[in-house]
Amino acid sequence: MRTDEAARKNLRAVADRVSELVDHHEFGVIFVVGEVRSRSDLIAVLPERLHERIAALEVGARHSGHDFSEVEEAIEAEFLKRQLRTVDDVAWRFTAEIGRQSGLAAEGLGAVCSALRQGAVETLIIGDIEDATVVCDEERTTVAENENVLSEQGAAPAKTLRADEALPMFATSIGAALVRTDERIAPADGVGAVLRY
């Protein structure tokens, strides 16, 4: 009985430490590796709010041990699966909102630059922009597809930047996510966005 009690206490301590680390560092995913029952027991005592972040990897059983490269491959496969799921979700939302003309998606350099200036971009979708450029002010606080539009916004055009470099920079500055397009969507000018509002 004492052994079970000690094991539960240790498991609770591990769960508390994992929760503390996730809360402090905001990890997007928690990889749980080990024997099936141990993984299940740990997951069961982790707070419910962390469960959507958990990826239980089918490697590292106690008796068989684990090869670090095997764990590495499993982690890479999980990241790829999550990335594809994210691209699927963004492609579906973008296509649906463009089709509905809801105003919750934008495509083309002009519309996306406008949405970035308003802080409305939730997810920036980058495709084949080719050699397109945008302009920004000296402090790089506002962006537009050309000097005339930037001037209309009350900013002096100071820099011409490659769109495929500048737009992600502006997107991350407003807390937007970035997604690289694939064959599922082809926004005008090679750039689109799913909007917050």
CSV table of C-alpha atoms in Angstrom, one decimal:
chain,number,residue,atom,x,y,z
A,1,MET,CA,0.0,0.0,0.0
A,2,ARG,CA,2.8,2.4,0.9
A,3,THR,CA,4.4,1.7,-2.5
A,4,ASP,CA,1.2,2.7,-4.3
A,5,GLU,CA,0.9,5.8,-2.2
A,6,ALA,CA,4.5,6.8,-2.8
A,7,ALA,CA,4.0,6.2,-6.6
A,8,ARG,CA,0.9,8.4,-6.5
A,9,LYS,CA,2.7,11.1,-4.6
A,10,ASN,CA,5.6,11.0,-7.1
A,11,LEU,CA,3.2,11.1,-10.0
A,12,ARG,CA,1.4,14.1,-8.6
A,13,ALA,CA,4.8,15.8,-8.1
A,14,VAL,CA,5.7,15.2,-11.7
A,15,ALA,CA,2.3,16.5,-12.9
A,16,ASP,CA,2.7,19.6,-10.7
A,17,ARG,CA,6.1,20.3,-12.2
A,18,VAL,CA,4.9,19.8,-15.8
A,19,SER,CA,2.0,22.1,-15.1
A,20,GLU,CA,4.3,24.7,-13.7
A,21,LEU,CA,6.7,24.5,-16.6
A,22,VAL,CA,3.9,24.7,-19.2
A,23,ASP,CA,2.4,27.7,-17.4
A,24,HIS,CA,5.7,29.5,-17.1
A,25,HIS,CA,7.0,28.8,-20.6
A,26,GLU,CA,3.8,28.4,-22.6
A,27,PHE,CA,4.7,25.2,-24.4
A,28,GLY,CA,2.5,24.4,-27.3
A,29,VAL,CA,2.8,20.7,-27.0
A,30,ILE,CA,3.7,18.2,-24.2
A,31,PHE,CA,5.3,15.0,-25.3
A,32,VAL,CA,4.7,12.1,-23.0
A,33,VAL,CA,7.0,9.1,-23.5
A,34,GLY,CA,7.2,5.8,-21.7
A,35,GLU,CA,5.3,2.6,-20.9
A,36,VAL,CA,1.6,2.7,-21.7
A,37,ARG,CA,0.3,2.6,-18.1
A,38,SER,CA,2.8,5.2,-16.9
A,39,ARG,CA,1.8,7.5,-19.7
A,40,SER,CA,-1.9,7.0,-19.0
A,41,ASP,CA,-1.4,7.5,-15.2
A,42,LEU,CA,0.5,10.8,-15.8
A,43,ILE,CA,-2.0,12.1,-18.3
A,44,ALA,CA,-4.8,11.3,-15.9
A,45,VAL,CA,-3.3,13.5,-13.1
A,46,LEU,CA,-2.4,16.4,-15.4
A,47,PRO,CA,-4.9,19.3,-15.3
A,48,GLU,CA,-7.7,19.1,-17.9
A,49,ARG,CA,-6.6,22.4,-19.5
A,50,LEU,CA,-3.3,20.7,-20.6
A,51,HIS,CA,-4.9,17.7,-22.2
A,52,GLU,CA,-5.3,19.3,-25.7
A,53,ARG,CA,-1.5,19.9,-25.7
A,54,ILE,CA,-0.5,16.3,-24.9
A,55,ALA,CA,1.0,14.0,-27.5
A,56,ALA,CA,1.5,10.5,-26.1
A,57,LEU,CA,4.3,9.0,-28.1
A,58,GLU,CA,4.2,5.2,-28.7
A,59,VAL,CA,7.9,4.9,-28.0
A,60,GLY,CA,10.0,4.4,-24.9
A,61,ALA,CA,8.4,1.5,-23.2
A,62,ARG,CA,10.1,0.7,-19.8
A,63,HIS,CA,11.3,-2.8,-20.7
A,64,SER,CA,12.3,-2.2,-24.3
A,65,GLY,CA,14.1,1.1,-23.5
A,66,HIS,CA,14.2,3.7,-26.2
A,67,ASP,CA,16.5,5.0,-28.8
A,68,PHE,CA,16.9,8.8,-28.8
A,69,SER,CA,16.6,8.9,-32.6
A,70,GLU,CA,13.3,6.9,-32.4
A,71,VAL,CA,11.9,9.5,-29.9
A,72,GLU,CA,13.2,12.3,-32.2
A,73,GLU,CA,11.5,10.8,-35.2
A,74,ALA,CA,8.2,10.4,-33.3
A,75,ILE,CA,8.4,14.1,-32.2
A,76,GLU,CA,9.1,15.3,-35.7
A,77,ALA,CA,6.2,13.2,-37.0
A,78,GLU,CA,3.9,14.7,-34.4
A,79,PHE,CA,5.0,18.2,-35.3
A,80,LEU,CA,4.3,17.5,-39.0
A,81,LYS,CA,0.9,16.1,-38.2
A,82,ARG,CA,0.0,19.2,-36.2
A,83,GLN,CA,1.4,21.5,-38.9
A,84,LEU,CA,-0.7,19.8,-41.6
A,85,ARG,CA,-3.8,20.0,-39.3
A,86,THR,CA,-3.2,23.7,-38.8
A,87,VAL,CA,-2.8,24.3,-42.6
A,88,ASP,CA,-6.0,22.3,-43.2
A,89,ASP,CA,-7.9,24.4,-40.7
A,90,VAL,CA,-6.6,27.7,-42.0
A,91,ALA,CA,-7.3,26.7,-45.7
A,92,TRP,CA,-10.8,25.7,-44.8
A,93,ARG,CA,-11.5,28.9,-42.9
A,94,PHE,CA,-9.9,31.1,-45.5
A,95,THR,CA,-11.8,29.4,-48.4
A,96,ALA,CA,-15.1,29.5,-46.4
A,97,GLU,CA,-14.8,33.2,-45.4
A,98,ILE,CA,-13.8,34.3,-48.9
A,99,GLY,CA,-16.7,32.3,-50.4
A,100,ARG,CA,-19.2,33.9,-47.9
A,101,GLN,CA,-17.7,37.3,-48.4
A,102,SER,CA,-18.0,37.7,-44.7
A,103,GLY,CA,-15.1,40.2,-44.3
A,104,LEU,CA,-13.2,37.7,-42.1
A,105,ALA,CA,-10.7,36.9,-44.8
A,106,ALA,CA,-8.5,39.0,-47.0
A,107,GLU,CA,-6.4,38.3,-50.1
A,108,GLY,CA,-4.0,40.3,-52.2
A,109,LEU,CA,-1.3,42.7,-51.1
A,110,GLY,CA,-3.6,45.7,-50.7
A,111,ALA,CA,-6.2,43.9,-48.6
A,112,VAL,CA,-3.6,42.1,-46.4
A,113,CYS,CA,-1.6,45.2,-45.8
A,114,SER,CA,-4.7,47.1,-44.8
A,115,ALA,CA,-5.7,44.3,-42.4
A,116,LEU,CA,-2.2,44.3,-40.9
A,117,ARG,CA,-2.4,48.1,-40.3
A,118,GLN,CA,-5.7,47.6,-38.5
A,119,GLY,CA,-4.2,44.7,-36.4
A,120,ALA,CA,-7.0,42.5,-37.7
A,121,VAL,CA,-4.9,39.6,-39.0
A,122,GLU,CA,-5.3,36.4,-37.0
A,123,THR,CA,-3.4,34.2,-39.4
A,124,LEU,CA,-1.2,35.4,-42.3
A,125,ILE,CA,-1.1,33.0,-45.3
A,126,ILE,CA,2.0,33.2,-47.3
A,127,GLY,CA,2.2,31.6,-50.8
A,128,ASP,CA,4.2,32.4,-53.9
A,129,ILE,CA,4.6,36.2,-53.6
A,130,GLU,CA,7.5,36.1,-56.1
A,131,ASP,CA,9.4,39.5,-56.1
A,132,ALA,CA,6.5,41.6,-54.8
A,133,THR,CA,7.5,44.5,-52.6
A,134,VAL,CA,5.8,46.7,-50.0
A,135,VAL,CA,6.6,50.0,-48.5
A,136,CYS,CA,6.8,51.1,-44.8
A,137,ASP,CA,7.6,54.1,-42.8
A,138,GLU,CA,11.0,54.8,-41.2
A,139,GLU,CA,10.1,53.0,-37.9
A,140,ARG,CA,8.5,50.1,-39.7
A,141,THR,CA,5.2,50.6,-37.8
A,142,THR,CA,2.9,50.7,-40.9
A,143,VAL,CA,3.0,48.9,-44.2
A,144,ALA,CA,1.2,49.4,-47.6
A,145,GLU,CA,1.4,47.9,-51.0
A,146,ASN,CA,2.7,51.2,-52.5
A,147,GLU,CA,3.9,54.7,-51.6
A,148,ASN,CA,0.6,56.4,-52.4
A,149,VAL,CA,-1.4,54.2,-50.0
A,150,LEU,CA,1.1,54.7,-47.3
A,151,SER,CA,1.0,58.5,-47.7
A,152,GLU,CA,-2.8,58.3,-47.5
A,153,GLN,CA,-2.3,56.7,-44.1
A,154,GLY,CA,-0.3,59.7,-43.0
A,155,ALA,CA,3.0,57.9,-43.0
A,156,ALA,CA,6.1,58.9,-45.0
A,157,PRO,CA,7.3,56.1,-47.3
A,158,ALA,CA,10.9,55.4,-46.2
A,159,LYS,CA,11.7,51.8,-47.1
A,160,THR,CA,10.8,49.3,-49.8
A,161,LEU,CA,11.0,45.8,-48.6
A,162,ARG,CA,10.4,42.3,-50.0
A,163,ALA,CA,6.8,41.4,-49.2
A,164,ASP,CA,7.7,37.8,-48.3
A,165,GLU,CA,10.0,39.1,-45.6
A,166,ALA,CA,8.1,42.2,-44.4
A,167,LEU,CA,4.6,40.8,-44.2
A,168,PRO,CA,5.5,38.0,-41.7
A,169,MET,CA,7.5,40.6,-39.7
A,170,PHE,CA,4.4,42.9,-39.4
A,171,ALA,CA,2.1,39.9,-38.7
A,172,THR,CA,4.2,38.6,-35.8
A,173,SER,CA,4.4,42.1,-34.4
A,174,ILE,CA,0.6,42.0,-34.0
A,175,GLY,CA,0.6,38.5,-32.6
A,176,ALA,CA,-0.7,36.8,-35.8
A,177,ALA,CA,0.2,33.2,-36.7
A,178,LEU,CA,1.9,32.4,-40.0
A,179,VAL,CA,1.0,29.6,-42.4
A,180,ARG,CA,2.7,28.7,-45.6
A,181,THR,CA,0.2,27.8,-48.3
A,182,ASP,CA,0.3,24.7,-50.4
A,183,GLU,CA,-1.9,23.5,-53.3
A,184,ARG,CA,-5.1,23.8,-51.2
A,185,ILE,CA,-5.3,27.5,-51.5
A,186,ALA,CA,-3.9,30.1,-53.9
A,187,PRO,CA,-4.7,33.6,-52.6
A,188,ALA,CA,-4.4,36.6,-55.0
A,189,ASP,CA,-0.9,38.0,-55.1
A,190,GLY,CA,0.2,34.9,-53.2
A,191,VAL,CA,-0.9,36.3,-49.8
A,192,GLY,CA,-4.0,36.0,-47.7
A,193,ALA,CA,-5.2,36.3,-44.2
A,194,VAL,CA,-7.9,35.0,-41.9
A,195,LEU,CA,-9.0,38.0,-39.8
A,196,ARG,CA,-9.9,38.4,-36.2
A,197,TYR,CA,-12.7,40.8,-37.0
